């Protein structure tokens, strides 16, 4: 009999090592994905905030444009009424130079008021369009933020699951190594019988 080192299942250890290697690689990939997801979420949050503030600014600009347009319209209306009144007075007093000059001044004021009214209306239209576009961009950014937050949550959950899987594969490999630790076994070897003949004396003397 003799002592022989015996490993119970060498293939099991190789399989466990491959599983551990694959889990380690996945953990690295998911950790990097989590980093990118975090960066993406932070960027999306900032973009959403910036565009929301921009939309609020556009809303304030539109309100200002509305007030200016209203004032310009009222001024144009008053200027038109003043021009009509001046013309009527001038018509009733033909040859009155002062009234004729008043008509010219009223017409000039009406023209200027009309020009300001047109400009104010155009400004209001542009402000309304800017607000609409700003709100659309803000909504898109908010949707992107929601998606980024969801992606981050999912990636974080995947990382936790991968970390648990690594713990499991590490333990499994450790258990396999312990189970496969070489052990001394008593082993019997069969040999061919040898016959020995014994004589009285190996050397003859005369």
PDB file of C-alpha atoms in Angstrom:
ATOM      1  CA  UNK A   1       0.000   0.000   0.000  1.00  0.00           C
ATOM      2  CA  UNK A   2       0.997   3.659  -0.600  1.00  0.00           C
ATOM      3  CA  UNK A   3      -0.282   7.210   0.031  1.00  0.00           C
ATOM      4  CA  UNK A   4      -1.607   8.965  -3.159  1.00  0.00           C
ATOM      5  CA  UNK A   5      -2.741  12.617  -3.538  1.00  0.00           C
ATOM      6  CA  UNK A   6      -6.313  12.575  -4.858  1.00  0.00           C
ATOM      7  CA  UNK A   7      -8.378  15.524  -6.279  1.00  0.00           C
ATOM      8  CA  UNK A   8     -12.056  14.658  -6.318  1.00  0.00           C
ATOM      9  CA  UNK A   9     -13.345  16.791  -9.251  1.00  0.00           C
ATOM     10  CA  UNK A  10     -10.750  18.970 -11.033  1.00  0.00           C
ATOM     11  CA  UNK A  11     -13.212  19.948 -13.781  1.00  0.00           C
ATOM     12  CA  UNK A  12     -15.602  21.501 -11.258  1.00  0.00           C
ATOM     13  CA  UNK A  13     -12.930  23.983 -10.194  1.00  0.00           C
ATOM     14  CA  UNK A  14     -12.237  24.956 -13.819  1.00  0.00           C
ATOM     15  CA  UNK A  15     -15.936  25.575 -14.400  1.00  0.00           C
ATOM     16  CA  UNK A  16     -16.228  27.656 -11.213  1.00  0.00           C
ATOM     17  CA  UNK A  17     -13.194  29.722 -12.214  1.00  0.00           C
ATOM     18  CA  UNK A  18     -14.734  30.467 -15.624  1.00  0.00           C
ATOM     19  CA  UNK A  19     -17.985  31.517 -13.954  1.00  0.00           C
ATOM     20  CA  UNK A  20     -16.069  33.825 -11.630  1.00  0.00           C
ATOM     21  CA  UNK A  21     -14.158  35.343 -14.563  1.00  0.00           C
ATOM     22  CA  UNK A  22     -17.389  35.990 -16.478  1.00  0.00           C
ATOM     23  CA  UNK A  23     -19.047  37.549 -13.419  1.00  0.00           C
ATOM     24  CA  UNK A  24     -16.019  39.774 -12.784  1.00  0.00           C
ATOM     25  CA  UNK A  25     -16.119  41.004 -16.391  1.00  0.00           C
ATOM     26  CA  UNK A  26     -19.837  41.712 -16.128  1.00  0.00           C
ATOM     27  CA  UNK A  27     -19.309  43.590 -12.867  1.00  0.00           C
ATOM     28  CA  UNK A  28     -16.717  45.841 -14.511  1.00  0.00           C
ATOM     29  CA  UNK A  29     -19.046  46.517 -17.460  1.00  0.00           C
ATOM     30  CA  UNK A  30     -22.066  47.260 -15.276  1.00  0.00           C
ATOM     31  CA  UNK A  31     -20.013  49.515 -12.997  1.00  0.00           C
ATOM     32  CA  UNK A  32     -18.932  51.535 -16.035  1.00  0.00           C
ATOM     33  CA  UNK A  33     -22.524  51.598 -17.288  1.00  0.00           C
ATOM     34  CA  UNK A  34     -23.661  52.935 -13.914  1.00  0.00           C
ATOM     35  CA  UNK A  35     -21.044  55.681 -14.103  1.00  0.00           C
ATOM     36  CA  UNK A  36     -22.262  56.716 -17.552  1.00  0.00           C
ATOM     37  CA  UNK A  37     -25.904  56.482 -16.472  1.00  0.00           C
ATOM     38  CA  UNK A  38     -25.156  58.771 -13.529  1.00  0.00           C
ATOM     39  CA  UNK A  39     -23.414  61.275 -15.778  1.00  0.00           C
ATOM     40  CA  UNK A  40     -26.301  61.085 -18.249  1.00  0.00           C
ATOM     41  CA  UNK A  41     -28.848  61.640 -15.502  1.00  0.00           C
ATOM     42  CA  UNK A  42     -26.956  64.625 -14.109  1.00  0.00           C
ATOM     43  CA  UNK A  43     -26.689  66.175 -17.579  1.00  0.00           C
ATOM     44  CA  UNK A  44     -30.383  65.542 -18.244  1.00  0.00           C
ATOM     45  CA  UNK A  45     -31.382  67.133 -14.923  1.00  0.00           C
ATOM     46  CA  UNK A  46     -29.287  70.218 -15.674  1.00  0.00           C
ATOM     47  CA  UNK A  47     -30.661  70.490 -19.224  1.00  0.00           C
ATOM     48  CA  UNK A  48     -34.233  70.145 -17.981  1.00  0.00           C
ATOM     49  CA  UNK A  49     -33.656  72.836 -15.355  1.00  0.00           C
ATOM     50  CA  UNK A  50     -32.013  75.205 -17.841  1.00  0.00           C
ATOM     51  CA  UNK A  51     -34.775  74.777 -20.408  1.00  0.00           C
ATOM     52  CA  UNK A  52     -37.495  75.120 -17.784  1.00  0.00           C
ATOM     53  CA  UNK A  53     -35.951  78.414 -16.684  1.00  0.00           C
ATOM     54  CA  UNK A  54     -35.668  79.467 -20.331  1.00  0.00           C
ATOM     55  CA  UNK A  55     -39.355  78.692 -20.826  1.00  0.00           C
ATOM     56  CA  UNK A  56     -40.214  80.794 -17.783  1.00  0.00           C
ATOM     57  CA  UNK A  57     -38.165  83.669 -19.196  1.00  0.00           C
ATOM     58  CA  UNK A  58     -39.966  83.304 -22.521  1.00  0.00           C
ATOM     59  CA  UNK A  59     -43.283  83.351 -20.689  1.00  0.00           C
ATOM     60  CA  UNK A  60     -42.334  86.582 -18.946  1.00  0.00           C
ATOM     61  CA  UNK A  61     -41.180  88.071 -22.263  1.00  0.00           C
ATOM     62  CA  UNK A  62     -44.517  87.165 -23.829  1.00  0.00           C
ATOM     63  CA  UNK A  63     -46.415  88.807 -20.961  1.00  0.00           C
ATOM     64  CA  UNK A  64     -44.344  91.965 -21.415  1.00  0.00           C
ATOM     65  CA  UNK A  65     -44.941  91.895 -25.164  1.00  0.00           C
ATOM     66  CA  UNK A  66     -48.674  91.496 -24.584  1.00  0.00           C
ATOM     67  CA  UNK A  67     -48.720  94.560 -22.318  1.00  0.00           C
ATOM     68  CA  UNK A  68     -46.694  96.592 -24.811  1.00  0.00           C
ATOM     69  CA  UNK A  69     -48.907  95.490 -27.686  1.00  0.00           C
ATOM     70  CA  UNK A  70     -52.007  96.465 -25.756  1.00  0.00           C
ATOM     71  CA  UNK A  71     -50.573  99.899 -24.961  1.00  0.00           C
ATOM     72  CA  UNK A  72     -49.491 100.395 -28.581  1.00  0.00           C
ATOM     73  CA  UNK A  73     -52.940  99.419 -29.862  1.00  0.00           C
ATOM     74  CA  UNK A  74     -54.639 101.810 -27.466  1.00  0.00           C
ATOM     75  CA  UNK A  75     -52.220 104.602 -28.450  1.00  0.00           C
ATOM     76  CA  UNK A  76     -52.850 103.936 -32.144  1.00  0.00           C
ATOM     77  CA  UNK A  77     -56.599 104.024 -31.578  1.00  0.00           C
ATOM     78  CA  UNK A  78     -56.387 107.342 -29.705  1.00  0.00           C
ATOM     79  CA  UNK A  79     -54.102 108.795 -32.373  1.00  0.00           C
ATOM     80  CA  UNK A  80     -56.578 107.795 -35.051  1.00  0.00           C
ATOM     81  CA  UNK A  81     -59.461 109.381 -33.139  1.00  0.00           C
ATOM     82  CA  UNK A  82     -57.395 112.548 -32.640  1.00  0.00           C
ATOM     83  CA  UNK A  83     -56.585 112.687 -36.356  1.00  0.00           C
ATOM     84  CA  UNK A  84     -60.266 112.333 -37.287  1.00  0.00           C
ATOM     85  CA  UNK A  85     -61.266 115.037 -34.819  1.00  0.00           C
ATOM     86  CA  UNK A  86     -58.542 117.401 -36.078  1.00  0.00           C
ATOM     87  CA  UNK A  87     -59.593 116.863 -39.671  1.00  0.00           C
ATOM     88  CA  UNK A  88     -63.226 117.562 -38.844  1.00  0.00           C
ATOM     89  CA  UNK A  89     -62.276 120.833 -37.152  1.00  0.00           C
ATOM     90  CA  UNK A  90     -60.107 121.812 -40.084  1.00  0.00           C
ATOM     91  CA  UNK A  91     -62.873 120.994 -42.527  1.00  0.00           C
ATOM     92  CA  UNK A  92     -65.288 123.179 -40.541  1.00  0.00           C
ATOM     93  CA  UNK A  93     -62.758 126.014 -40.528  1.00  0.00           C
ATOM     94  CA  UNK A  94     -61.329 126.075 -44.012  1.00  0.00           C
ATOM     95  CA  UNK A  95     -58.262 128.246 -44.355  1.00  0.00           C
ATOM     96  CA  UNK A  96     -57.323 128.023 -40.684  1.00  0.00           C
ATOM     97  CA  UNK A  97     -53.608 127.267 -40.793  1.00  0.00           C
ATOM     98  CA  UNK A  98     -53.364 126.299 -37.151  1.00  0.00           C
ATOM     99  CA  UNK A  99     -56.040 123.644 -37.609  1.00  0.00           C
ATOM    100  CA  UNK A 100     -54.325 122.482 -40.802  1.00  0.00           C
ATOM    101  CA  UNK A 101     -51.080 122.133 -38.863  1.00  0.00           C
ATOM    102  CA  UNK A 102     -52.940 120.252 -36.143  1.00  0.00           C
ATOM    103  CA  UNK A 103     -54.248 117.820 -38.733  1.00  0.00           C
ATOM    104  CA  UNK A 104     -50.731 117.243 -40.061  1.00  0.00           C
ATOM    105  CA  UNK A 105     -49.419 116.667 -36.537  1.00  0.00           C
ATOM    106  CA  UNK A 106     -52.291 114.315 -35.728  1.00  0.00           C
ATOM    107  CA  UNK A 107     -51.708 112.337 -38.912  1.00  0.00           C
ATOM    108  CA  UNK A 108     -48.000 112.080 -38.101  1.00  0.00           C
ATOM    109  CA  UNK A 109     -48.773 110.913 -34.550  1.00  0.00           C
ATOM    110  CA  UNK A 110     -51.221 108.359 -35.952  1.00  0.00           C
ATOM    111  CA  UNK A 111     -48.593 107.023 -38.371  1.00  0.00           C
ATOM    112  CA  UNK A 112     -46.021 106.687 -35.586  1.00  0.00           C
ATOM    113  CA  UNK A 113     -48.567 105.025 -33.311  1.00  0.00           C
ATOM    114  CA  UNK A 114     -49.528 102.586 -36.086  1.00  0.00           C
ATOM    115  CA  UNK A 115     -45.849 101.758 -36.672  1.00  0.00           C
ATOM    116  CA  UNK A 116     -45.295 101.092 -32.963  1.00  0.00           C
ATOM    117  CA  UNK A 117     -48.460  99.016 -32.875  1.00  0.00           C
ATOM    118  CA  UNK A 118     -47.232  96.843 -35.768  1.00  0.00           C
ATOM    119  CA  UNK A 119     -43.817  96.426 -34.117  1.00  0.00           C
ATOM    120  CA  UNK A 120     -45.417  95.524 -30.792  1.00  0.00           C
ATOM    121  CA  UNK A 121     -47.678  92.986 -32.505  1.00  0.00           C
ATOM    122  CA  UNK A 122     -44.708  91.399 -34.285  1.00  0.00           C
ATOM    123  CA  UNK A 123     -42.780  91.296 -31.000  1.00  0.00           C
ATOM    124  CA  UNK A 124     -45.735  89.592 -29.332  1.00  0.00           C
ATOM    125  CA  UNK A 125     -45.967  87.037 -32.134  1.00  0.00           C
ATOM    126  CA  UNK A 126     -42.254  86.266 -31.843  1.00  0.00           C
ATOM    127  CA  UNK A 127     -42.515  86.021 -28.045  1.00  0.00           C
ATOM    128  CA  UNK A 128     -45.468  83.639 -28.314  1.00  0.00           C
ATOM    129  CA  UNK A 129     -43.538  81.453 -30.774  1.00  0.00           C
ATOM    130  CA  UNK A 130     -40.448  81.484 -28.554  1.00  0.00           C
ATOM    131  CA  UNK A 131     -42.580  80.469 -25.586  1.00  0.00           C
ATOM    132  CA  UNK A 132     -44.163  77.615 -27.501  1.00  0.00           C
ATOM    133  CA  UNK A 133     -40.764  76.336 -28.646  1.00  0.00           C
ATOM    134  CA  UNK A 134     -39.293  76.803 -25.177  1.00  0.00           C
ATOM    135  CA  UNK A 135     -42.097  74.846 -23.549  1.00  0.00           C
ATOM    136  CA  UNK A 136     -41.701  72.050 -26.111  1.00  0.00           C
ATOM    137  CA  UNK A 137     -37.953  71.867 -25.445  1.00  0.00           C
ATOM    138  CA  UNK A 138     -38.546  71.945 -21.693  1.00  0.00           C
ATOM    139  CA  UNK A 139     -41.012  69.053 -21.969  1.00  0.00           C
ATOM    140  CA  UNK A 140     -38.614  67.040 -24.131  1.00  0.00           C
ATOM    141  CA  UNK A 141     -35.823  67.689 -21.629  1.00  0.00           C
ATOM    142  CA  UNK A 142     -38.067  66.669 -18.740  1.00  0.00           C
ATOM    143  CA  UNK A 143     -38.980  63.446 -20.566  1.00  0.00           C
ATOM    144  CA  UNK A 144     -35.274  62.808 -21.181  1.00  0.00           C
ATOM    145  CA  UNK A 145     -34.589  63.413 -17.486  1.00  0.00           C
ATOM    146  CA  UNK A 146     -37.271  60.904 -16.509  1.00  0.00           C
ATOM    147  CA  UNK A 147     -35.815  58.338 -18.910  1.00  0.00           C
ATOM    148  CA  UNK A 148     -32.283  58.966 -17.597  1.00  0.00           C
ATOM    149  CA  UNK A 149     -33.440  58.556 -13.999  1.00  0.00           C
ATOM    150  CA  UNK A 150     -35.190  55.303 -14.904  1.00  0.00           C
ATOM    151  CA  UNK A 151     -32.080  54.046 -16.706  1.00  0.00           C
ATOM    152  CA  UNK A 152     -29.958  54.921 -13.677  1.00  0.00           C
ATOM    153  CA  UNK A 153     -32.328  53.070 -11.332  1.00  0.00           C
ATOM    154  CA  UNK A 154     -32.319  49.990 -13.565  1.00  0.00           C
ATOM    155  CA  UNK A 155     -28.523  50.046 -13.917  1.00  0.00           C
ATOM    156  CA  UNK A 156     -28.095  50.431 -10.173  1.00  0.00           C
ATOM    157  CA  UNK A 157     -30.360  47.433  -9.606  1.00  0.00           C
ATOM    158  CA  UNK A 158     -28.364  45.445 -12.174  1.00  0.00           C
ATOM    159  CA  UNK A 159     -25.133  46.364 -10.407  1.00  0.00           C
ATOM    160  CA  UNK A 160     -26.483  45.170  -7.066  1.00  0.00           C
ATOM    161  CA  UNK A 161     -27.626  41.899  -8.665  1.00  0.00           C
ATOM    162  CA  UNK A 162     -24.214  41.456 -10.304  1.00  0.00           C
ATOM    163  CA  UNK A 163     -22.451  42.114  -7.001  1.00  0.00           C
ATOM    164  CA  UNK A 164     -24.607  39.433  -5.368  1.00  0.00           C
ATOM    165  CA  UNK A 165     -23.839  37.079  -8.252  1.00  0.00           C
ATOM    166  CA  UNK A 166     -20.117  37.716  -7.752  1.00  0.00           C
ATOM    167  CA  UNK A 167     -20.415  36.883  -4.069  1.00  0.00           C
ATOM    168  CA  UNK A 168     -22.166  33.654  -5.027  1.00  0.00           C
ATOM    169  CA  UNK A 169     -19.565  32.677  -7.652  1.00  0.00           C
ATOM    170  CA  UNK A 170     -16.707  33.550  -5.288  1.00  0.00           C
ATOM    171  CA  UNK A 171     -18.234  31.349  -2.592  1.00  0.00           C
ATOM    172  CA  UNK A 172     -18.901  28.548  -5.073  1.00  0.00           C
ATOM    173  CA  UNK A 173     -15.281  28.613  -6.252  1.00  0.00           C
ATOM    174  CA  UNK A 174     -14.046  28.659  -2.663  1.00  0.00           C
ATOM    175  CA  UNK A 175     -16.263  25.695  -1.795  1.00  0.00           C
ATOM    176  CA  UNK A 176     -15.059  23.766  -4.844  1.00  0.00           C
ATOM    177  CA  UNK A 177     -11.439  24.475  -3.954  1.00  0.00           C
ATOM    178  CA  UNK A 178     -12.000  23.236  -0.419  1.00  0.00           C
ATOM    179  CA  UNK A 179     -13.823  20.138  -1.658  1.00  0.00           C
ATOM    180  CA  UNK A 180     -11.086  19.483  -4.209  1.00  0.00           C
ATOM    181  CA  UNK A 181      -8.183  19.908  -1.825  1.00  0.00           C
ATOM    182  CA  UNK A 182      -5.805  16.960  -2.477  1.00  0.00           C
ATOM    183  CA  UNK A 183      -6.231  14.193   0.078  1.00  0.00           C
ATOM    184  CA  UNK A 184      -3.965  11.267   0.930  1.00  0.00           C
ATOM    185  CA  UNK A 185      -5.565   7.954   0.045  1.00  0.00           C
ATOM    186  CA  UNK A 186      -4.239   4.499   0.867  1.00  0.00           C
ATOM    187  CA  UNK A 187      -3.835   2.627  -2.391  1.00  0.00           C
ATOM    188  CA  UNK A 188      -2.926  -1.047  -2.839  1.00  0.00           C
ATOM    189  CA  UNK A 189      -0.788  -2.063  -5.817  1.00  0.00           C
ATOM    190  CA  UNK A 190      -0.854  -5.597  -7.291  1.00  0.00           C
ATOM    191  CA  UNK A 191       2.500  -7.093  -8.291  1.00  0.00           C
ATOM    192  CA  UNK A 192       3.575 -10.295 -10.029  1.00  0.00           C
ATOM    193  CA  UNK A 193       4.543 -13.080  -7.521  1.00  0.00           C
ATOM    194  CA  UNK A 194       8.241 -13.987  -7.438  1.00  0.00           C
ATOM    195  CA  UNK A 195       9.344 -17.579  -6.650  1.00  0.00           C
ATOM    196  CA  UNK A 196      12.587 -18.059  -4.725  1.00  0.00           C
ATOM    197  CA  UNK A 197      14.325 -21.431  -4.510  1.00  0.00           C
ATOM    198  CA  UNK A 198      16.615 -21.964  -1.542  1.00  0.00           C
ATOM    199  CA  UNK A 199      19.462 -24.444  -1.849  1.00  0.00           C
ATOM    200  CA  UNK A 200      21.718 -25.782   0.859  1.00  0.00           C
ATOM    201  CA  UNK A 201      24.759 -23.858  -0.319  1.00  0.00           C
ATOM    202  CA  UNK A 202      25.079 -21.559  -3.250  1.00  0.00           C
ATOM    203  CA  UNK A 203      28.752 -22.527  -3.626  1.00  0.00           C
ATOM    204  CA  UNK A 204      29.976 -26.071  -3.958  1.00  0.00           C
ATOM    205  CA  UNK A 205      33.290 -26.963  -2.227  1.00  0.00           C
ATOM    206  CA  UNK A 206      35.523 -29.895  -3.227  1.00  0.00           C
TER     207      UNK A 206
END
